[in-house]
Amino acid sequence: AVQAKAEGICEPVLLGNDETISKLAKQLDLNLDGIEIVNLRHPKESDRRERYAHILTEKHGRDGYTFEEANDTMFERNYFGMMMVETGEAGACITGVYSKYRDTIKIAKDVIGLREGFNHFGTMHIVNSEQGTFFFADTLINRHPDCDTLVDVAKLAADAVKFFNKTPVVAMVSYSNFGSDEVGSPAIVHQAVEIVHKDRPELSIDGEMQINFAVNDELRDKTFPFNRLKGQVVNTLIFPNLSSANSSYKLLASMNNKNVEIIGPIQMGLNKPIHFVDFEDSVPSILNIVAIAVIDAIVEKKKIQNPQL
């Protein structure tokens, strides 16, 4: 937060006990001037907690939420922080260093909700390497995606790549190629590709294919000349499940290759800018996500001002 403030990235707000945070900052020799600290559990925040609880109850009353239950949740940082974003009192929320993802996912769905037209959300990691920039998805959220989930992830990933001013060229990967294995994970990926072809005919996407064919366009085009990515270099990889996606980027991160930079996870598919960081992320990694969240918040604000964007 101190570095984000110093670099002019954002106006940070820290959620937590102000005395504890100030004591820690003193120990670390950090200057908190200009950084707002909100002690969400303090009695002085009771009115705001109740206001947030009423909003959440109105939103989910028919899902079994009572005001009392909603009010109790506002003592939790994720609920409180995301409600700040939902009400426009903050531009974005960064979470994950001290949160279990399965809990945070549910809270994000409850408070923020999913983008219109989607039933799932996910995350991607950006991998900058000597071979180019690649986008991996879904690296954090969906453990065992079915066909509908993979369709949403593919579409969201393509939209996210466009957000970074790149033209998405998407390979949906598995351990077989173009229907050579007709059961299990490859069959699900194959079906998802067919659906995306129908829904987004303008999108450069194909699969299922093995990773070596995905990243080697000459090999892919020679072996499978019918593929819809012919003559193009893949920059987006959609993995068949969370294990493969998560392991892939973490394997690259663990090799200590100075020529590889990994940024993420980057949220895709929530209504508003809620972004996640990985457990034990470094300060530079968190700053990268903060910067992306700020851009996301700026774009979100412009969309509100001009819905045609």
mmCIF file of C-alpha atoms in Angstrom:
data_model
loop_
_atom_site.group_PDB
_atom_site.id
_atom_site.type_symbol
_atom_site.label_atom_id
_atom_site.label_comp_id
_atom_site.label_asym_id
_atom_site.label_seq_id
_atom_site.Cartn_x
_atom_site.Cartn_y
_atom_site.Cartn_z
ATOM 1 C CA ALA A 1 0.000 0.000 0.000
ATOM 2 C CA VAL A 2 2.820 2.393 0.868
ATOM 3 C CA GLN A 3 4.575 1.714 -2.422
ATOM 4 C CA ALA A 4 1.349 2.006 -4.440
ATOM 5 C CA LYS A 5 0.750 5.391 -2.833
ATOM 6 C CA ALA A 6 4.347 6.541 -3.397
ATOM 7 C CA GLU A 7 4.263 5.555 -7.062
ATOM 8 C CA GLY A 8 0.925 7.277 -7.609
ATOM 9 C CA ILE A 9 -0.802 4.063 -8.670
ATOM 10 C CA CYS A 10 -3.857 4.569 -6.460
ATOM 11 C CA GLU A 11 -5.206 5.983 -3.212
ATOM 12 C CA PRO A 12 -4.961 2.862 -1.040
ATOM 13 C CA VAL A 13 -7.417 1.952 1.715
ATOM 14 C CA LEU A 14 -6.322 -0.664 4.241
ATOM 15 C CA LEU A 15 -8.965 -2.731 6.027
ATOM 16 C CA GLY A 16 -8.041 -3.824 9.526
ATOM 17 C CA ASN A 17 -7.242 -2.751 13.051
ATOM 18 C CA ASP A 18 -5.678 0.701 12.796
ATOM 19 C CA GLU A 19 -3.585 0.289 15.950
ATOM 20 C CA THR A 20 -2.157 -3.048 14.778
ATOM 21 C CA ILE A 21 -1.417 -1.721 11.290
ATOM 22 C CA SER A 22 0.227 1.443 12.635
ATOM 23 C CA LYS A 23 2.366 -0.603 15.013
ATOM 24 C CA LEU A 24 3.466 -2.898 12.203
ATOM 25 C CA ALA A 25 4.251 0.066 9.947
ATOM 26 C CA LYS A 26 6.452 1.546 12.673
ATOM 27 C CA GLN A 27 8.332 -1.727 13.026
ATOM 28 C CA LEU A 28 8.883 -1.800 9.246
ATOM 29 C CA ASP A 29 9.806 1.903 9.155
ATOM 30 C CA LEU A 30 6.928 2.689 6.769
ATOM 31 C CA ASN A 31 5.160 6.023 6.498
ATOM 32 C CA LEU A 32 1.371 5.663 6.387
ATOM 33 C CA ASP A 33 0.667 9.355 5.748
ATOM 34 C CA GLY A 34 -2.120 9.717 3.216
ATOM 35 C CA ILE A 35 -3.207 6.080 3.491
ATOM 36 C CA GLU A 36 -6.709 5.551 4.849
ATOM 37 C CA ILE A 37 -7.172 2.768 7.392
ATOM 38 C CA VAL A 38 -10.720 1.503 7.955
ATOM 39 C CA ASN A 39 -11.232 -0.490 11.130
ATOM 40 C CA LEU A 40 -14.343 -2.239 9.866
ATOM 41 C CA ARG A 41 -15.062 -3.906 13.217
ATOM 42 C CA HIS A 42 -14.967 -0.694 15.223
ATOM 43 C CA PRO A 43 -18.291 0.598 16.660
ATOM 44 C CA LYS A 44 -17.899 3.810 14.630
ATOM 45 C CA GLU A 45 -18.397 1.722 11.459
ATOM 46 C CA SER A 46 -21.670 0.213 12.698
ATOM 47 C CA ASP A 47 -23.837 2.493 10.544
ATOM 48 C CA ARG A 48 -21.892 1.582 7.421
ATOM 49 C CA ARG A 49 -22.019 -2.132 8.268
ATOM 50 C CA GLU A 50 -25.792 -1.890 8.670
ATOM 51 C CA ARG A 51 -26.159 0.033 5.405
ATOM 52 C CA TYR A 52 -24.132 -2.586 3.576
ATOM 53 C CA ALA A 53 -26.153 -5.359 5.239
ATOM 54 C CA HIS A 54 -29.438 -3.821 4.071
ATOM 55 C CA ILE A 55 -28.125 -3.660 0.494
ATOM 56 C CA LEU A 56 -26.974 -7.279 0.602
ATOM 57 C CA THR A 57 -30.282 -8.402 2.124
ATOM 58 C CA GLU A 58 -32.267 -6.651 -0.602
ATOM 59 C CA LYS A 59 -30.081 -8.338 -3.177
ATOM 60 C CA HIS A 60 -30.288 -11.855 -1.745
ATOM 61 C CA GLY A 61 -33.337 -11.901 0.525
ATOM 62 C CA ARG A 62 -34.917 -14.659 -1.553
ATOM 63 C CA ASP A 63 -31.745 -16.715 -1.246
ATOM 64 C CA GLY A 64 -32.235 -17.047 2.487
ATOM 65 C CA TYR A 65 -30.266 -14.020 3.688
ATOM 66 C CA THR A 66 -31.634 -12.250 6.745
ATOM 67 C CA PHE A 67 -30.515 -8.791 7.786
ATOM 68 C CA GLU A 68 -28.925 -10.196 10.941
ATOM 69 C CA GLU A 69 -26.875 -12.721 8.969
ATOM 70 C CA ALA A 70 -25.839 -10.097 6.422
ATOM 71 C CA ASN A 71 -24.834 -7.709 9.196
ATOM 72 C CA ASP A 72 -22.640 -10.390 10.774
ATOM 73 C CA THR A 73 -20.796 -10.896 7.491
ATOM 74 C CA MET A 74 -19.798 -7.215 7.429
ATOM 75 C CA PHE A 75 -17.294 -7.929 10.206
ATOM 76 C CA GLU A 76 -15.336 -9.889 7.587
ATOM 77 C CA ARG A 77 -12.855 -7.942 5.451
ATOM 78 C CA ASN A 78 -13.844 -9.551 2.153
ATOM 79 C CA TYR A 79 -17.545 -8.813 2.566
ATOM 80 C CA PHE A 80 -16.890 -5.274 3.769
ATOM 81 C CA GLY A 81 -14.270 -4.514 1.118
ATOM 82 C CA MET A 82 -16.356 -5.864 -1.734
ATOM 83 C CA MET A 83 -19.369 -3.913 -0.508
ATOM 84 C CA MET A 84 -17.220 -0.789 -0.683
ATOM 85 C CA VAL A 85 -16.737 -1.562 -4.385
ATOM 86 C CA GLU A 86 -20.384 -2.509 -4.898
ATOM 87 C CA THR A 87 -21.522 0.840 -3.469
ATOM 88 C CA GLY A 88 -18.897 2.873 -5.314
ATOM 89 C CA GLU A 89 -17.041 3.842 -2.135
ATOM 90 C CA ALA A 90 -13.939 2.125 -3.506
ATOM 91 C CA GLY A 91 -12.868 1.562 -7.087
ATOM 92 C CA ALA A 92 -11.509 -1.962 -6.629
ATOM 93 C CA CYS A 93 -10.778 -4.581 -3.991
ATOM 94 C CA ILE A 94 -7.597 -6.659 -3.708
ATOM 95 C CA THR A 95 -7.781 -9.845 -1.659
ATOM 96 C CA GLY A 96 -6.246 -13.300 -1.326
ATOM 97 C CA VAL A 97 -3.033 -13.056 0.679
ATOM 98 C CA TYR A 98 -4.796 -14.147 3.878
ATOM 99 C CA SER A 99 -8.003 -15.626 2.432
ATOM 100 C CA LYS A 100 -9.026 -19.101 1.323
ATOM 101 C CA TYR A 101 -10.019 -18.919 -2.310
ATOM 102 C CA ARG A 102 -13.129 -21.075 -1.948
ATOM 103 C CA ASP A 103 -14.491 -18.623 0.651
ATOM 104 C CA THR A 104 -13.549 -15.559 -1.386
ATOM 105 C CA ILE A 105 -15.158 -16.965 -4.538
ATOM 106 C CA LYS A 106 -18.515 -17.352 -2.799
ATOM 107 C CA ILE A 107 -18.339 -13.852 -1.344
ATOM 108 C CA ALA A 108 -17.512 -12.330 -4.722
ATOM 109 C CA LYS A 109 -20.493 -14.055 -6.318
ATOM 110 C CA ASP A 110 -22.807 -12.941 -3.492
ATOM 111 C CA VAL A 111 -21.712 -9.319 -3.312
ATOM 112 C CA ILE A 112 -20.539 -8.403 -6.807
ATOM 113 C CA GLY A 113 -22.166 -10.998 -9.037
ATOM 114 C CA LEU A 114 -21.248 -12.245 -12.492
ATOM 115 C CA ARG A 115 -21.095 -10.369 -15.757
ATOM 116 C CA GLU A 116 -24.289 -10.480 -17.772
ATOM 117 C CA GLY A 117 -24.328 -13.399 -20.191
ATOM 118 C CA PHE A 118 -22.021 -15.582 -18.095
ATOM 119 C CA ASN A 119 -22.651 -18.259 -15.477
ATOM 120 C CA HIS A 120 -19.035 -18.551 -14.318
ATOM 121 C CA PHE A 121 -15.960 -16.458 -13.715
ATOM 122 C CA GLY A 122 -12.293 -17.303 -13.684
ATOM 123 C CA THR A 123 -8.752 -15.972 -13.576
ATOM 124 C CA MET A 124 -5.785 -15.817 -15.897
ATOM 125 C CA HIS A 125 -2.047 -15.413 -15.521
ATOM 126 C CA ILE A 126 0.116 -13.501 -17.975
ATOM 127 C CA VAL A 127 3.412 -15.169 -18.840
ATOM 128 C CA ASN A 128 5.998 -12.876 -20.451
ATOM 129 C CA SER A 129 8.783 -14.978 -21.948
ATOM 130 C CA GLU A 130 11.448 -14.926 -24.651
ATOM 131 C CA GLN A 131 8.950 -16.740 -26.857
ATOM 132 C CA GLY A 132 6.357 -14.016 -26.365
ATOM 133 C CA THR A 133 3.442 -13.161 -24.100
ATOM 134 C CA PHE A 134 0.984 -15.902 -23.198
ATOM 135 C CA PHE A 135 -2.293 -15.825 -21.281
ATOM 136 C CA PHE A 136 -3.168 -18.920 -19.182
ATOM 137 C CA ALA A 137 -6.711 -19.668 -17.956
ATOM 138 C CA ASP A 138 -8.373 -20.711 -15.708
ATOM 139 C CA THR A 139 -5.608 -20.720 -13.128
ATOM 140 C CA LEU A 140 -7.491 -20.327 -9.853
ATOM 141 C CA ILE A 141 -11.278 -20.673 -9.716
ATOM 142 C CA ASN A 142 -12.877 -23.662 -11.481
ATOM 143 C CA ARG A 143 -11.494 -26.975 -10.268
ATOM 144 C CA HIS A 144 -13.268 -29.455 -12.548
ATOM 145 C CA PRO A 145 -14.912 -27.390 -15.286
ATOM 146 C CA ASP A 146 -17.685 -28.904 -17.364
ATOM 147 C CA CYS A 147 -18.310 -27.919 -20.963
ATOM 148 C CA ASP A 148 -20.364 -24.808 -20.117
ATOM 149 C CA THR A 149 -17.666 -23.606 -17.724
ATOM 150 C CA LEU A 150 -14.921 -24.040 -20.311
ATOM 151 C CA VAL A 151 -17.013 -22.123 -22.854
ATOM 152 C CA ASP A 152 -17.351 -19.210 -20.424
ATOM 153 C CA VAL A 153 -13.643 -19.313 -19.536
ATOM 154 C CA ALA A 154 -12.649 -19.274 -23.216
ATOM 155 C CA LYS A 155 -14.896 -16.305 -23.992
ATOM 156 C CA LEU A 156 -13.823 -14.418 -20.879
ATOM 157 C CA ALA A 157 -10.161 -15.064 -21.638
ATOM 158 C CA ALA A 158 -10.579 -13.731 -25.171
ATOM 159 C CA ASP A 159 -12.244 -10.586 -23.797
ATOM 160 C CA ALA A 160 -9.479 -10.189 -21.202
ATOM 161 C CA VAL A 161 -6.751 -10.474 -23.842
ATOM 162 C CA LYS A 162 -8.492 -7.714 -25.812
ATOM 163 C CA PHE A 163 -8.500 -5.668 -22.586
ATOM 164 C CA PHE A 164 -4.695 -5.824 -22.737
ATOM 165 C CA ASN A 165 -4.812 -4.562 -26.329
ATOM 166 C CA LYS A 166 -3.886 -7.924 -27.853
ATOM 167 C CA THR A 167 -5.730 -9.932 -30.504
ATOM 168 C CA PRO A 168 -6.637 -13.274 -28.899
ATOM 169 C CA VAL A 169 -5.477 -16.426 -30.674
ATOM 170 C CA VAL A 170 -6.792 -19.196 -28.473
ATOM 171 C CA ALA A 171 -5.829 -22.863 -28.145
ATOM 172 C CA MET A 172 -7.895 -25.085 -25.873
ATOM 173 C CA VAL A 173 -5.424 -27.707 -24.740
ATOM 174 C CA SER A 174 -5.683 -31.282 -23.560
ATOM 175 C CA TYR A 175 -3.728 -34.525 -23.989
ATOM 176 C CA SER A 176 -5.284 -35.369 -27.375
ATOM 177 C CA ASN A 177 -5.745 -33.610 -30.709
ATOM 178 C CA PHE A 178 -8.973 -32.706 -32.484
ATOM 179 C CA GLY A 179 -11.140 -35.575 -31.282
ATOM 180 C CA SER A 180 -8.528 -38.340 -31.260
ATOM 181 C CA ASP A 181 -9.705 -39.283 -27.765
ATOM 182 C CA GLU A 182 -13.491 -39.403 -27.488
ATOM 183 C CA VAL A 183 -13.924 -39.760 -23.724
ATOM 184 C CA GLY A 184 -13.137 -37.799 -20.580
ATOM 185 C CA SER A 185 -11.504 -34.387 -20.502
ATOM 186 C CA PRO A 186 -10.573 -34.204 -24.223
ATOM 187 C CA ALA A 187 -14.176 -34.840 -25.239
ATOM 188 C CA ILE A 188 -15.379 -32.020 -22.968
ATOM 189 C CA VAL A 189 -12.804 -29.614 -24.400
ATOM 190 C CA HIS A 190 -13.700 -30.679 -27.947
ATOM 191 C CA GLN A 191 -17.371 -29.980 -27.293
ATOM 192 C CA ALA A 192 -16.570 -26.602 -25.742
ATOM 193 C CA VAL A 193 -14.604 -25.600 -28.853
ATOM 194 C CA GLU A 194 -17.568 -26.464 -31.093
ATOM 195 C CA ILE A 195 -19.865 -24.273 -28.991
ATOM 196 C CA VAL A 196 -17.476 -21.311 -29.023
ATOM 197 C CA HIS A 197 -17.126 -21.679 -32.814
ATOM 198 C CA LYS A 198 -20.899 -21.237 -33.102
ATOM 199 C CA ASP A 199 -21.197 -18.454 -30.512
ATOM 200 C CA ARG A 200 -18.088 -16.486 -31.525
ATOM 201 C CA PRO A 201 -17.382 -17.321 -35.193
ATOM 202 C CA GLU A 202 -15.083 -14.307 -35.455
ATOM 203 C CA LEU A 203 -12.809 -15.582 -32.682
ATOM 204 C CA SER A 204 -9.568 -17.377 -33.575
ATOM 205 C CA ILE A 205 -9.893 -20.469 -31.401
ATOM 206 C CA ASP A 206 -9.422 -24.197 -31.904
ATOM 207 C CA GLY A 207 -8.758 -27.472 -30.144
ATOM 208 C CA GLU A 208 -8.593 -29.668 -28.371
ATOM 209 C CA MET A 209 -4.853 -29.923 -28.977
ATOM 210 C CA GLN A 210 -1.723 -30.932 -27.128
ATOM 211 C CA ILE A 211 0.409 -28.123 -25.768
ATOM 212 C CA ASN A 212 3.287 -28.698 -28.210
ATOM 213 C CA PHE A 213 0.962 -28.133 -31.169
ATOM 214 C CA ALA A 214 -0.546 -25.102 -29.475
ATOM 215 C CA VAL A 215 2.757 -23.250 -29.078
ATOM 216 C CA ASN A 216 4.426 -24.436 -32.303
ATOM 217 C CA ASP A 217 2.406 -22.996 -35.169
ATOM 218 C CA GLU A 218 4.571 -24.581 -37.903
ATOM 219 C CA LEU A 219 4.172 -28.057 -36.393
ATOM 220 C CA ARG A 220 0.438 -27.510 -35.864
ATOM 221 C CA ASP A 221 -0.219 -26.240 -39.390
ATOM 222 C CA LYS A 222 1.827 -29.007 -41.009
ATOM 223 C CA THR A 223 0.223 -31.812 -38.974
ATOM 224 C CA PHE A 224 -3.322 -30.428 -38.873
ATOM 225 C CA PRO A 225 -3.705 -28.134 -41.903
ATOM 226 C CA PHE A 226 -7.447 -27.844 -41.316
ATOM 227 C CA ASN A 227 -7.024 -26.025 -37.980
ATOM 228 C CA ARG A 228 -8.664 -22.611 -37.629
ATOM 229 C CA LEU A 229 -5.508 -20.995 -36.278
ATOM 230 C CA LYS A 230 -3.488 -21.577 -39.448
ATOM 231 C CA GLY A 231 -0.772 -18.999 -39.932
ATOM 232 C CA GLN A 232 -1.335 -17.494 -36.488
ATOM 233 C CA VAL A 233 0.731 -17.607 -33.299
ATOM 234 C CA VAL A 234 -1.225 -18.724 -30.237
ATOM 235 C CA ASN A 235 -1.113 -16.316 -27.299
ATOM 236 C CA THR A 236 -3.942 -17.718 -25.136
ATOM 237 C CA LEU A 237 -4.064 -21.185 -23.585
ATOM 238 C CA ILE A 238 -7.254 -22.568 -22.043
ATOM 239 C CA PHE A 239 -6.507 -25.587 -19.861
ATOM 240 C CA PRO A 240 -8.972 -28.434 -19.251
ATOM 241 C CA ASN A 241 -8.914 -28.148 -15.460
ATOM 242 C CA LEU A 242 -7.481 -26.207 -12.566
ATOM 243 C CA SER A 243 -4.731 -28.723 -11.804
ATOM 244 C CA SER A 244 -3.139 -28.382 -15.241
ATOM 245 C CA ALA A 245 -3.503 -24.594 -15.464
ATOM 246 C CA ASN A 246 -2.270 -23.887 -11.955
ATOM 247 C CA SER A 247 0.619 -26.339 -12.207
ATOM 248 C CA SER A 248 1.713 -24.950 -15.570
ATOM 249 C CA TYR A 249 2.270 -21.363 -14.478
ATOM 250 C CA LYS A 250 3.695 -22.392 -11.106
ATOM 251 C CA LEU A 251 6.159 -24.713 -12.829
ATOM 252 C CA LEU A 252 7.396 -21.792 -14.921
ATOM 253 C CA ALA A 253 7.543 -19.570 -11.834
ATOM 254 C CA SER A 254 9.550 -22.170 -9.889
ATOM 255 C CA MET A 255 12.289 -22.521 -12.476
ATOM 256 C CA ASN A 256 13.835 -19.174 -11.471
ATOM 257 C CA ASN A 257 14.170 -18.154 -15.101
ATOM 258 C CA LYS A 258 14.985 -14.448 -15.077
ATOM 259 C CA ASN A 259 13.650 -14.149 -18.618
ATOM 260 C CA VAL A 260 10.146 -15.212 -17.547
ATOM 261 C CA GLU A 261 7.791 -12.816 -15.783
ATOM 262 C CA ILE A 262 4.450 -14.020 -14.452
ATOM 263 C CA ILE A 263 1.615 -11.630 -13.594
ATOM 264 C CA GLY A 264 -1.641 -12.689 -11.996
ATOM 265 C CA PRO A 265 -4.085 -13.968 -11.140
ATOM 266 C CA ILE A 266 -6.280 -11.569 -13.117
ATOM 267 C CA GLN A 267 -10.000 -11.823 -12.506
ATOM 268 C CA MET A 268 -12.319 -12.390 -15.447
ATOM 269 C CA GLY A 269 -16.105 -12.284 -15.341
ATOM 270 C CA LEU A 270 -17.167 -10.449 -12.185
ATOM 271 C CA ASN A 271 -19.374 -7.371 -12.465
ATOM 272 C CA LYS A 272 -16.854 -5.078 -10.811
ATOM 273 C CA PRO A 273 -13.088 -4.909 -10.169
ATOM 274 C CA ILE A 274 -12.404 -7.548 -7.513
ATOM 275 C CA HIS A 275 -8.909 -8.939 -7.974
ATOM 276 C CA PHE A 276 -7.044 -11.726 -6.262
ATOM 277 C CA VAL A 277 -3.447 -12.239 -5.261
ATOM 278 C CA ASP A 278 -1.726 -15.513 -4.541
ATOM 279 C CA PHE A 279 -0.801 -16.748 -1.085
ATOM 280 C CA GLU A 280 2.698 -15.482 -0.200
ATOM 281 C CA ASP A 281 2.843 -13.131 -3.204
ATOM 282 C CA SER A 282 5.721 -10.663 -3.204
ATOM 283 C CA VAL A 283 5.275 -6.889 -3.001
ATOM 284 C CA PRO A 284 6.035 -6.442 -6.752
ATOM 285 C CA SER A 285 3.496 -9.148 -7.635
ATOM 286 C CA ILE A 286 0.809 -7.467 -5.538
ATOM 287 C CA LEU A 287 1.660 -4.088 -7.088
ATOM 288 C CA ASN A 288 1.146 -5.582 -10.548
ATOM 289 C CA ILE A 289 -2.360 -6.703 -9.569
ATOM 290 C CA VAL A 290 -3.086 -3.322 -7.991
ATOM 291 C CA ALA A 291 -2.104 -1.607 -11.238
ATOM 292 C CA ILE A 292 -4.359 -3.933 -13.260
ATOM 293 C CA ALA A 293 -7.214 -3.365 -10.800
ATOM 294 C CA VAL A 294 -6.819 0.395 -11.196
ATOM 295 C CA ILE A 295 -7.026 0.114 -14.989
ATOM 296 C CA ASP A 296 -10.037 -2.173 -14.600
ATOM 297 C CA ALA A 297 -11.712 0.380 -12.307
ATOM 298 C CA ILE A 298 -11.050 3.219 -14.752
ATOM 299 C CA VAL A 299 -12.551 1.207 -17.618
ATOM 300 C CA GLU A 300 -15.547 0.276 -15.441
ATOM 301 C CA LYS A 301 -16.134 3.939 -14.606
ATOM 302 C CA LYS A 302 -15.986 4.920 -18.288
ATOM 303 C CA LYS A 303 -18.495 2.184 -19.134
ATOM 304 C CA ILE A 304 -20.898 3.564 -16.538
ATOM 305 C CA GLN A 305 -20.495 7.035 -17.972
ATOM 306 C CA ASN A 306 -20.862 5.735 -21.544
ATOM 307 C CA PRO A 307 -22.709 2.364 -21.695
ATOM 308 C CA GLN A 308 -21.988 2.081 -25.450
ATOM 309 C CA LEU A 309 -18.260 1.519 -24.822
#
